[in-house]
mmCIF file of C-alpha atoms in Angstrom:
data_model
loop_
_atom_site.group_PDB
_atom_site.id
_atom_site.type_symbol
_atom_site.label_atom_id
_atom_site.label_comp_id
_atom_site.label_asym_id
_atom_site.label_seq_id
_atom_site.Cartn_x
_atom_site.Cartn_y
_atom_site.Cartn_z
ATOM 1 C CA UNK A 947 108.091 165.554 103.864
ATOM 2 C CA UNK A 948 107.719 161.760 103.742
ATOM 3 C CA UNK A 949 109.298 159.736 106.546
ATOM 4 C CA UNK A 950 111.627 157.049 105.206
ATOM 5 C CA UNK A 951 111.016 153.741 106.999
ATOM 6 C CA UNK A 952 114.445 152.228 107.731
ATOM 7 C CA UNK A 953 113.221 149.354 109.920
ATOM 8 C CA UNK A 954 113.397 146.961 106.969
ATOM 9 C CA UNK A 955 116.998 147.819 106.125
ATOM 10 C CA UNK A 956 118.165 147.333 109.720
ATOM 11 C CA UNK A 957 117.065 143.731 109.501
ATOM 12 C CA UNK A 958 119.326 142.858 106.622
ATOM 13 C CA UNK A 959 122.974 143.080 105.857
ATOM 14 C CA UNK A 960 122.904 143.113 102.075
ATOM 15 C CA UNK A 961 120.534 142.064 99.316
ATOM 16 C CA UNK A 962 123.211 142.203 96.588
ATOM 17 C CA UNK A 963 120.517 143.019 94.082
ATOM 18 C CA UNK A 964 118.376 140.016 94.939
ATOM 19 C CA UNK A 965 114.750 140.564 94.026
ATOM 20 C CA UNK A 966 112.593 139.537 96.997
ATOM 21 C CA UNK A 967 108.848 139.862 96.585
ATOM 22 C CA UNK A 968 106.594 141.001 99.418
ATOM 23 C CA UNK A 969 104.318 137.943 99.193
ATOM 24 C CA UNK A 970 104.770 134.244 98.483
ATOM 25 C CA UNK A 971 103.036 130.863 98.229
ATOM 26 C CA UNK A 972 103.141 128.394 101.105
ATOM 27 C CA UNK A 973 101.312 125.316 102.360
ATOM 28 C CA UNK A 974 99.423 125.613 105.646
ATOM 29 C CA UNK A 975 97.608 122.980 107.715
ATOM 30 C CA UNK A 976 94.115 124.449 108.141
ATOM 31 C CA UNK A 977 92.387 121.332 109.482
ATOM 32 C CA UNK A 978 93.702 118.245 111.294
ATOM 33 C CA UNK A 979 93.184 115.173 109.106
ATOM 34 C CA UNK A 980 95.100 112.052 108.060
ATOM 35 C CA UNK A 981 94.000 112.981 104.523
ATOM 36 C CA UNK A 982 96.773 115.357 103.450
ATOM 37 C CA UNK A 983 94.665 116.994 100.727
ATOM 38 C CA UNK A 984 91.911 117.764 103.238
ATOM 39 C CA UNK A 985 94.290 119.009 105.911
ATOM 40 C CA UNK A 986 96.487 121.319 103.838
ATOM 41 C CA UNK A 987 95.737 124.523 101.917
ATOM 42 C CA UNK A 988 97.937 126.315 99.376
ATOM 43 C CA UNK A 989 98.017 130.009 100.338
ATOM 44 C CA UNK A 990 98.859 132.281 97.409
ATOM 45 C CA UNK A 991 99.720 135.602 99.061
ATOM 46 C CA UNK A 992 101.364 135.034 102.435
ATOM 47 C CA UNK A 993 103.808 137.769 103.444
ATOM 48 C CA UNK A 994 107.458 136.889 102.965
ATOM 49 C CA UNK A 995 108.829 136.616 106.532
ATOM 50 C CA UNK A 996 111.566 138.911 107.836
ATOM 51 C CA UNK A 997 114.729 137.391 109.298
ATOM 52 C CA UNK A 998 115.739 138.533 112.763
ATOM 53 C CA UNK A 999 119.275 139.316 113.903
ATOM 54 C CA UNK A 1000 120.456 135.685 114.018
ATOM 55 C CA UNK A 1001 118.385 134.434 111.090
ATOM 56 C CA UNK A 1002 118.653 133.702 107.397
ATOM 57 C CA UNK A 1003 115.938 134.168 104.792
ATOM 58 C CA UNK A 1004 116.238 131.124 102.518
ATOM 59 C CA UNK A 1005 114.681 130.931 99.082
ATOM 60 C CA UNK A 1006 113.752 127.264 98.831
ATOM 61 C CA UNK A 1007 114.805 125.453 95.674
ATOM 62 C CA UNK A 1008 114.153 121.842 96.715
ATOM 63 C CA UNK A 1009 111.920 120.501 99.493
ATOM 64 C CA UNK A 1010 111.736 116.933 100.744
ATOM 65 C CA UNK A 1011 108.650 114.766 101.168
ATOM 66 C CA UNK A 1012 108.546 112.647 104.334
ATOM 67 C CA UNK A 1013 106.116 109.976 105.475
ATOM 68 C CA UNK A 1014 105.783 111.971 108.681
ATOM 69 C CA UNK A 1015 104.236 114.924 106.789
ATOM 70 C CA UNK A 1016 100.894 113.142 107.161
ATOM 71 C CA UNK A 1017 101.433 112.465 110.868
ATOM 72 C CA UNK A 1018 102.179 116.160 111.371
ATOM 73 C CA UNK A 1019 99.158 117.379 109.396
ATOM 74 C CA UNK A 1020 96.961 114.908 111.307
ATOM 75 C CA UNK A 1021 98.131 116.428 114.606
ATOM 76 C CA UNK A 1022 99.768 113.212 115.822
ATOM 77 C CA UNK A 1023 103.204 114.606 116.709
ATOM 78 C CA UNK A 1024 102.222 117.485 118.928
ATOM 79 C CA UNK A 1025 98.656 117.661 120.190
ATOM 80 C CA UNK A 1026 99.240 121.211 121.469
ATOM 81 C CA UNK A 1027 99.751 122.591 117.940
ATOM 82 C CA UNK A 1028 96.453 123.890 116.567
ATOM 83 C CA UNK A 1029 95.714 124.909 112.948
ATOM 84 C CA UNK A 1030 96.656 126.964 111.116
ATOM 85 C CA UNK A 1031 100.351 125.999 111.119
ATOM 86 C CA UNK A 1032 103.106 125.683 108.529
ATOM 87 C CA UNK A 1033 104.214 122.306 107.185
ATOM 88 C CA UNK A 1034 107.218 120.708 105.471
ATOM 89 C CA UNK A 1035 110.317 119.587 107.372
ATOM 90 C CA UNK A 1036 113.367 120.174 105.187
ATOM 91 C CA UNK A 1037 114.642 122.376 102.428
ATOM 92 C CA UNK A 1038 117.664 123.327 100.333
ATOM 93 C CA UNK A 1039 118.093 126.772 98.836
ATOM 94 C CA UNK A 1040 120.037 130.043 98.800
ATOM 95 C CA UNK A 1041 120.343 132.709 101.443
ATOM 96 C CA UNK A 1042 118.731 135.853 99.996
ATOM 97 C CA UNK A 1043 118.854 138.026 103.141
ATOM 98 C CA UNK A 1044 120.200 137.714 106.673
ATOM 99 C CA UNK A 1045 120.458 139.431 110.035
ATOM 100 C CA UNK A 1046 123.610 141.134 111.272
ATOM 101 C CA UNK A 1047 124.682 138.381 113.714
ATOM 102 C CA UNK A 1048 123.982 135.685 111.118
ATOM 103 C CA UNK A 1049 126.360 137.457 108.720
ATOM 104 C CA UNK A 1050 129.314 136.299 110.845
ATOM 105 C CA UNK A 1051 128.919 132.795 109.360
ATOM 106 C CA UNK A 1052 126.782 133.178 106.227
ATOM 107 C CA UNK A 1053 126.569 135.407 103.155
ATOM 108 C CA UNK A 1054 123.860 136.256 100.642
ATOM 109 C CA UNK A 1055 123.874 133.742 97.795
ATOM 110 C CA UNK A 1056 125.219 130.908 99.940
ATOM 111 C CA UNK A 1057 123.719 127.427 99.513
ATOM 112 C CA UNK A 1058 122.234 125.987 102.702
ATOM 113 C CA UNK A 1059 120.084 123.109 103.906
ATOM 114 C CA UNK A 1060 117.957 122.981 107.031
ATOM 115 C CA UNK A 1061 115.461 120.898 108.997
ATOM 116 C CA UNK A 1062 112.571 122.815 110.578
ATOM 117 C CA UNK A 1063 108.812 122.999 110.208
ATOM 118 C CA UNK A 1064 107.659 125.302 107.412
ATOM 119 C CA UNK A 1065 109.735 124.284 104.398
ATOM 120 C CA UNK A 1066 106.715 123.939 102.081
ATOM 121 C CA UNK A 1067 107.009 127.621 101.195
ATOM 122 C CA UNK A 1068 108.837 129.737 98.643
ATOM 123 C CA UNK A 1069 110.802 131.446 101.443
ATOM 124 C CA UNK A 1070 111.577 130.236 104.969
ATOM 125 C CA UNK A 1071 113.292 132.010 107.875
ATOM 126 C CA UNK A 1072 115.914 129.703 109.361
ATOM 127 C CA UNK A 1073 118.054 130.313 112.426
ATOM 128 C CA UNK A 1074 121.730 130.482 111.460
ATOM 129 C CA UNK A 1075 122.349 127.833 114.132
ATOM 130 C CA UNK A 1076 120.032 125.407 112.303
ATOM 131 C CA UNK A 1077 121.399 126.035 108.812
ATOM 132 C CA UNK A 1078 123.944 123.705 107.216
ATOM 133 C CA UNK A 1079 126.280 125.346 104.675
ATOM 134 C CA UNK A 1080 126.550 123.415 101.401
ATOM 135 C CA UNK A 1081 128.990 123.582 98.486
ATOM 136 C CA UNK A 1082 126.059 124.036 96.044
ATOM 137 C CA UNK A 1083 122.274 123.813 95.762
ATOM 138 C CA UNK A 1084 121.744 120.151 94.856
ATOM 139 C CA UNK A 1085 118.729 117.937 95.637
ATOM 140 C CA UNK A 1086 121.053 115.084 96.643
ATOM 141 C CA UNK A 1087 122.032 117.012 99.784
ATOM 142 C CA UNK A 1088 118.364 117.084 100.787
ATOM 143 C CA UNK A 1089 118.245 113.267 100.948
ATOM 144 C CA UNK A 1090 120.704 113.333 103.844
ATOM 145 C CA UNK A 1091 118.939 115.857 106.086
ATOM 146 C CA UNK A 1092 116.223 113.595 107.563
ATOM 147 C CA UNK A 1093 116.358 110.290 105.678
ATOM 148 C CA UNK A 1094 120.133 109.800 105.710
ATOM 149 C CA UNK A 1095 120.570 111.070 109.266
ATOM 150 C CA UNK A 1096 117.792 108.773 110.519
ATOM 151 C CA UNK A 1097 119.467 105.707 108.989
ATOM 152 C CA UNK A 1098 122.938 106.686 110.194
ATOM 153 C CA UNK A 1099 122.055 107.557 113.791
ATOM 154 C CA UNK A 1100 119.564 104.728 114.376
ATOM 155 C CA UNK A 1101 121.952 102.061 113.109
ATOM 156 C CA UNK A 1102 124.901 103.607 114.948
ATOM 157 C CA UNK A 1103 123.085 104.043 118.280
ATOM 158 C CA UNK A 1104 120.779 101.024 118.260
ATOM 159 C CA UNK A 1105 121.988 98.628 115.556
ATOM 160 C CA UNK A 1106 125.326 97.438 116.987
ATOM 161 C CA UNK A 1107 126.374 96.449 113.465
ATOM 162 C CA UNK A 1108 129.439 94.307 112.901
ATOM 163 C CA UNK A 1109 130.889 92.166 110.130
ATOM 164 C CA UNK A 1110 128.743 89.200 109.104
ATOM 165 C CA UNK A 1111 125.558 90.324 110.861
ATOM 166 C CA UNK A 1112 122.344 89.809 108.884
ATOM 167 C CA UNK A 1113 120.333 93.032 108.479
ATOM 168 C CA UNK A 1114 116.774 93.190 107.121
ATOM 169 C CA UNK A 1115 115.636 96.564 105.734
ATOM 170 C CA UNK A 1116 111.916 96.986 104.996
ATOM 171 C CA UNK A 1117 110.857 99.504 102.300
ATOM 172 C CA UNK A 1118 114.518 99.308 101.347
ATOM 173 C CA UNK A 1119 114.284 101.315 98.110
ATOM 174 C CA UNK A 1120 112.624 104.281 99.826
ATOM 175 C CA UNK A 1121 114.030 107.592 101.010
ATOM 176 C CA UNK A 1122 115.635 106.285 104.194
ATOM 177 C CA UNK A 1123 115.819 102.576 103.324
ATOM 178 C CA UNK A 1124 118.413 103.299 100.607
ATOM 179 C CA UNK A 1125 120.783 104.624 103.292
ATOM 180 C CA UNK A 1126 120.153 101.781 105.747
ATOM 181 C CA UNK A 1127 121.150 99.332 102.996
ATOM 182 C CA UNK A 1128 124.344 101.200 102.117
ATOM 183 C CA UNK A 1129 125.445 101.881 105.699
ATOM 184 C CA UNK A 1130 124.874 98.249 106.711
ATOM 185 C CA UNK A 1131 126.970 97.145 103.720
ATOM 186 C CA UNK A 1132 129.744 99.563 104.769
ATOM 187 C CA UNK A 1133 129.699 97.759 108.146
ATOM 188 C CA UNK A 1134 130.274 94.493 106.193
ATOM 189 C CA UNK A 1135 126.855 93.092 107.016
ATOM 190 C CA UNK A 1136 124.726 90.786 104.865
ATOM 191 C CA UNK A 1137 121.745 92.921 103.796
ATOM 192 C CA UNK A 1138 118.241 91.760 102.868
ATOM 193 C CA UNK A 1139 115.837 94.367 101.456
ATOM 194 C CA UNK A 1140 112.082 94.187 100.880
ATOM 195 C CA UNK A 1141 110.540 96.159 98.006
ATOM 196 C CA UNK A 1142 107.463 96.193 95.773
ATOM 197 C CA UNK A 1143 108.836 95.844 92.218
ATOM 198 C CA UNK A 1144 111.626 94.272 90.191
ATOM 199 C CA UNK A 1145 112.781 97.768 89.206
ATOM 200 C CA UNK A 1146 113.283 98.598 92.882
ATOM 201 C CA UNK A 1147 115.043 95.260 93.336
ATOM 202 C CA UNK A 1148 117.454 96.200 90.562
ATOM 203 C CA UNK A 1149 118.188 99.524 92.268
ATOM 204 C CA UNK A 1150 118.800 97.735 95.595
ATOM 205 C CA UNK A 1151 121.248 95.323 93.971
ATOM 206 C CA UNK A 1152 123.075 98.297 92.433
ATOM 207 C CA UNK A 1153 123.697 99.753 95.924
ATOM 208 C CA UNK A 1154 124.929 96.452 97.345
ATOM 209 C CA UNK A 1155 121.841 94.649 98.685
ATOM 210 C CA UNK A 1156 122.668 90.921 98.947
ATOM 211 C CA UNK A 1157 119.100 89.560 98.786
ATOM 212 C CA UNK A 1158 116.057 91.439 97.568
ATOM 213 C CA UNK A 1159 112.507 90.267 98.306
ATOM 214 C CA UNK A 1160 109.738 91.616 96.067
ATOM 215 C CA UNK A 1161 106.790 91.195 98.423
ATOM 216 C CA UNK A 1162 104.343 91.445 95.507
ATOM 217 C CA UNK A 1163 105.719 88.250 93.928
ATOM 218 C CA UNK A 1164 107.420 86.457 96.857
ATOM 219 C CA UNK A 1165 106.211 85.469 100.305
ATOM 220 C CA UNK A 1166 108.464 87.390 102.706
ATOM 221 C CA UNK A 1167 107.833 85.032 105.607
ATOM 222 C CA UNK A 1168 108.646 81.916 103.559
ATOM 223 C CA UNK A 1169 111.813 83.437 102.073
ATOM 224 C CA UNK A 1170 113.119 84.466 105.502
ATOM 225 C CA UNK A 1171 112.335 81.080 107.036
ATOM 226 C CA UNK A 1172 113.964 79.168 104.164
ATOM 227 C CA UNK A 1173 117.016 81.350 103.457
ATOM 228 C CA UNK A 1174 117.677 82.572 107.014
ATOM 229 C CA UNK A 1175 116.653 79.708 109.351
ATOM 230 C CA UNK A 1176 118.776 81.155 112.168
ATOM 231 C CA UNK A 1177 117.013 84.498 111.837
ATOM 232 C CA UNK A 1178 118.235 88.046 111.199
ATOM 233 C CA UNK A 1179 120.269 90.080 113.682
ATOM 234 C CA UNK A 1180 118.943 93.574 112.977
ATOM 235 C CA UNK A 1181 115.719 94.836 111.355
ATOM 236 C CA UNK A 1182 115.367 98.428 110.123
ATOM 237 C CA UNK A 1183 111.561 98.641 110.081
ATOM 238 C CA UNK A 1184 109.455 101.443 108.639
ATOM 239 C CA UNK A 1185 106.306 99.695 107.368
ATOM 240 C CA UNK A 1186 104.418 98.449 110.429
ATOM 241 C CA UNK A 1187 101.352 96.219 110.536
ATOM 242 C CA UNK A 1188 101.881 92.763 109.053
ATOM 243 C CA UNK A 1189 105.488 93.546 108.068
ATOM 244 C CA UNK A 1190 106.325 94.303 111.715
ATOM 245 C CA UNK A 1191 104.950 90.891 112.746
ATOM 246 C CA UNK A 1192 106.968 89.121 110.036
ATOM 247 C CA UNK A 1193 110.147 90.964 111.039
ATOM 248 C CA UNK A 1194 109.622 90.246 114.724
ATOM 249 C CA UNK A 1195 109.186 86.527 114.034
ATOM 250 C CA UNK A 1196 112.345 86.529 111.901
ATOM 251 C CA UNK A 1197 114.615 87.891 114.650
ATOM 252 C CA UNK A 1198 117.618 85.787 115.644
ATOM 253 C CA UNK A 1199 118.748 85.139 119.212
ATOM 254 C CA UNK A 1200 119.637 88.566 120.692
ATOM 255 C CA UNK A 1201 118.156 90.196 117.565
ATOM 256 C CA UNK A 1202 117.227 93.885 117.491
ATOM 257 C CA UNK A 1203 114.240 95.417 115.707
ATOM 258 C CA UNK A 1204 114.488 99.196 115.188
ATOM 259 C CA UNK A 1205 111.152 100.923 114.536
ATOM 260 C CA UNK A 1206 111.680 104.086 112.497
ATOM 261 C CA UNK A 1207 108.095 104.341 111.252
ATOM 262 C CA UNK A 1208 104.886 102.510 110.357
ATOM 263 C CA UNK A 1209 103.896 103.976 107.006
ATOM 264 C CA UNK A 1210 101.212 101.308 106.466
ATOM 265 C CA UNK A 1211 99.151 103.031 109.160
ATOM 266 C CA UNK A 1212 99.755 106.734 108.562
ATOM 267 C CA UNK A 1213 96.695 107.265 106.379
ATOM 268 C CA UNK A 1214 94.368 105.290 108.665
ATOM 269 C CA UNK A 1215 92.076 107.329 110.922
ATOM 270 C CA UNK A 1216 93.553 105.538 113.952
ATOM 271 C CA UNK A 1217 97.096 105.818 112.630
ATOM 272 C CA UNK A 1218 98.013 102.211 113.421
ATOM 273 C CA UNK A 1219 97.362 98.839 111.937
ATOM 274 C CA UNK A 1220 97.058 96.239 114.675
ATOM 275 C CA UNK A 1221 100.013 93.987 115.392
ATOM 276 C CA UNK A 1222 100.039 90.783 117.397
ATOM 277 C CA UNK A 1223 101.501 92.640 120.350
ATOM 278 C CA UNK A 1224 99.994 90.452 123.054
ATOM 279 C CA UNK A 1225 102.645 87.833 122.169
ATOM 280 C CA UNK A 1226 105.450 90.407 122.185
ATOM 281 C CA UNK A 1227 106.808 89.762 125.719
ATOM 282 C CA UNK A 1228 106.973 86.004 125.112
ATOM 283 C CA UNK A 1229 108.630 86.412 121.708
ATOM 284 C CA UNK A 1230 111.258 88.820 123.036
ATOM 285 C CA UNK A 1231 111.984 86.689 126.107
ATOM 286 C CA UNK A 1232 112.324 83.511 124.064
ATOM 287 C CA UNK A 1233 115.065 85.095 121.940
ATOM 288 C CA UNK A 1234 116.550 87.678 124.341
ATOM 289 C CA UNK A 1235 115.527 90.057 121.569
ATOM 290 C CA UNK A 1236 114.629 93.739 121.719
ATOM 291 C CA UNK A 1237 112.396 96.273 119.962
ATOM 292 C CA UNK A 1238 113.597 99.883 119.986
ATOM 293 C CA UNK A 1239 111.949 102.990 118.612
ATOM 294 C CA UNK A 1240 113.986 105.739 116.920
ATOM 295 C CA UNK A 1241 112.810 109.343 116.447
ATOM 296 C CA UNK A 1242 115.388 111.757 115.024
ATOM 297 C CA UNK A 1243 114.289 114.659 117.257
ATOM 298 C CA UNK A 1244 115.594 112.781 120.306
ATOM 299 C CA UNK A 1245 119.127 112.567 118.860
ATOM 300 C CA UNK A 1246 119.698 116.177 117.812
ATOM 301 C CA UNK A 1247 122.867 116.467 119.930
ATOM 302 C CA UNK A 1248 124.547 114.077 117.438
ATOM 303 C CA UNK A 1249 122.812 115.431 114.351
ATOM 304 C CA UNK A 1250 125.492 117.780 112.995
ATOM 305 C CA UNK A 1251 128.194 115.122 113.424
ATOM 306 C CA UNK A 1252 126.040 112.617 111.526
ATOM 307 C CA UNK A 1253 125.312 115.061 108.717
ATOM 308 C CA UNK A 1254 128.956 116.075 108.288
ATOM 309 C CA UNK A 1255 129.918 112.403 108.106
ATOM 310 C CA UNK A 1256 127.264 111.690 105.464
ATOM 311 C CA UNK A 1257 128.157 114.800 103.411
ATOM 312 C CA UNK A 1258 131.804 113.692 103.326
ATOM 313 C CA UNK A 1259 130.785 110.186 102.245
ATOM 314 C CA UNK A 1260 128.659 111.602 99.416
ATOM 315 C CA UNK A 1261 131.375 114.000 98.255
ATOM 316 C CA UNK A 1262 133.893 111.129 98.216
ATOM 317 C CA UNK A 1263 131.526 109.074 96.074
ATOM 318 C CA UNK A 1264 130.947 106.517 98.850
ATOM 319 C CA UNK A 1265 127.197 107.082 99.114
ATOM 320 C CA UNK A 1266 124.446 106.978 96.502
ATOM 321 C CA UNK A 1267 121.760 109.611 97.203
ATOM 322 C CA UNK A 1268 118.906 108.595 94.925
ATOM 323 C CA UNK A 1269 116.368 111.365 94.233
ATOM 324 C CA UNK A 1270 112.891 110.762 92.799
ATOM 325 C CA UNK A 1271 111.360 113.878 91.205
ATOM 326 C CA UNK A 1272 108.265 111.950 90.099
ATOM 327 C CA UNK A 1273 109.258 111.923 86.420
ATOM 328 C CA UNK A 1274 107.506 108.555 86.084
ATOM 329 C CA UNK A 1275 104.336 109.694 87.878
ATOM 330 C CA UNK A 1276 101.161 110.099 85.759
ATOM 331 C CA UNK A 1277 101.345 113.911 85.653
ATOM 332 C CA UNK A 1278 105.119 114.129 85.470
ATOM 333 C CA UNK A 1279 107.813 115.840 87.511
ATOM 334 C CA UNK A 1280 106.992 117.396 90.887
ATOM 335 C CA UNK A 1281 107.494 121.115 90.254
ATOM 336 C CA UNK A 1282 106.091 123.915 92.402
ATOM 337 C CA UNK A 1283 104.304 123.819 95.744
ATOM 338 C CA UNK A 1284 101.084 122.722 94.007
ATOM 339 C CA UNK A 1285 102.726 119.360 93.277
ATOM 340 C CA UNK A 1286 103.459 118.558 96.955
ATOM 341 C CA UNK A 1287 99.971 116.995 97.137
ATOM 342 C CA UNK A 1288 100.777 114.677 94.210
ATOM 343 C CA UNK A 1289 104.165 113.862 95.712
ATOM 344 C CA UNK A 1290 102.596 112.769 99.009
ATOM 345 C CA UNK A 1291 100.109 110.557 97.114
ATOM 346 C CA UNK A 1292 102.982 109.080 95.073
ATOM 347 C CA UNK A 1293 104.844 108.122 98.244
ATOM 348 C CA UNK A 1294 101.836 106.367 99.738
ATOM 349 C CA UNK A 1295 101.310 104.449 96.503
ATOM 350 C CA UNK A 1296 104.825 103.098 97.057
ATOM 351 C CA UNK A 1297 106.032 104.191 93.636
ATOM 352 C CA UNK A 1298 109.212 106.039 94.570
ATOM 353 C CA UNK A 1299 112.785 104.847 94.263
ATOM 354 C CA UNK A 1300 114.863 106.934 96.654
ATOM 355 C CA UNK A 1301 113.865 110.208 98.270
ATOM 356 C CA UNK A 1302 110.908 112.144 96.855
ATOM 357 C CA UNK A 1303 111.884 115.764 96.195
ATOM 358 C CA UNK A 1304 109.829 118.677 94.851
ATOM 359 C CA UNK A 1305 111.588 121.420 92.890
ATOM 360 C CA UNK A 1306 110.519 125.023 93.422
ATOM 361 C CA UNK A 1307 111.558 127.021 90.356
ATOM 362 C CA UNK A 1308 112.438 130.617 91.150
ATOM 363 C CA UNK A 1309 111.474 133.641 89.104
ATOM 364 C CA UNK A 1310 113.821 134.905 86.409
ATOM 365 C CA UNK A 1311 113.942 138.470 87.740
ATOM 366 C CA UNK A 1312 116.355 137.420 90.492
ATOM 367 C CA UNK A 1313 119.973 138.412 90.012
ATOM 368 C CA UNK A 1314 121.261 135.605 92.203
#
């Protein structure tokens, strides 16, 4: 007589009728390259992973696009990681299966968000310890996972914000810039934001930005020198290259420049556009100023606190979480894993207002 294989059922507590296929689509880095399209392959029939005892199997509904996706696929974050490896840093979806230990805190059908490598997939196994329970599956929650938390923790730990301080945010209408603007305003600072269009400037004004600078039509250096002759106290800098030099020169006495990225260089083979760094010691000494780097992975002990704080702010209506699904992009909304490539291109063209999110529609045969 046939032997019934029960190993699968021991893994899971309850499917509640959820239809889980045996294979799925996912994006995999198959070659290290700063060209995302060259580095990444869409695999059509990868096996759906099994959750272990303390894990959740999450069906992804929304995944976030980050500037660092290109750094990861180029092998810049961890030289020890060799292709093939999974990509994508954050997702929001429903729990469709879970291990016995994980069932102490989670149930099938529950909405969760998470940050871990491998979100560019239809299903991702997430440790219950890494999962954040949500009231519902909404793309706005995804904006807080990396982008919001980066702005909150970097400004809290390194910004020393207080009433009346002048804060410059570069790429202010982007995924993380939108939060730096709002959080600096909540600290009663005067906020200046750079952006690349009048439409973005309008968005920035709507979230409280005091002075917007469209760098396509205005000279950033001239505006800062004329309107802020004493300099700015804090810079939230994510562009790099020439913008870094401008921001450094605009620092006030005891000013602080926080580097959270250098997107201008991510697609370059070298990864960096040169800055006038040989003058850096003299410039910092002259103003008693400082340059600090911020990488979210180094602040994970404070991460859950930051996220809970931001979720409460959003639920109270105190935080705008702008999502860009690419509706205005040439080929329309970013839907399905195939559109991640377009979404990455869209970000590097500087078209987005808010956080770029890709929706993964799920099949109709599911009962969840």
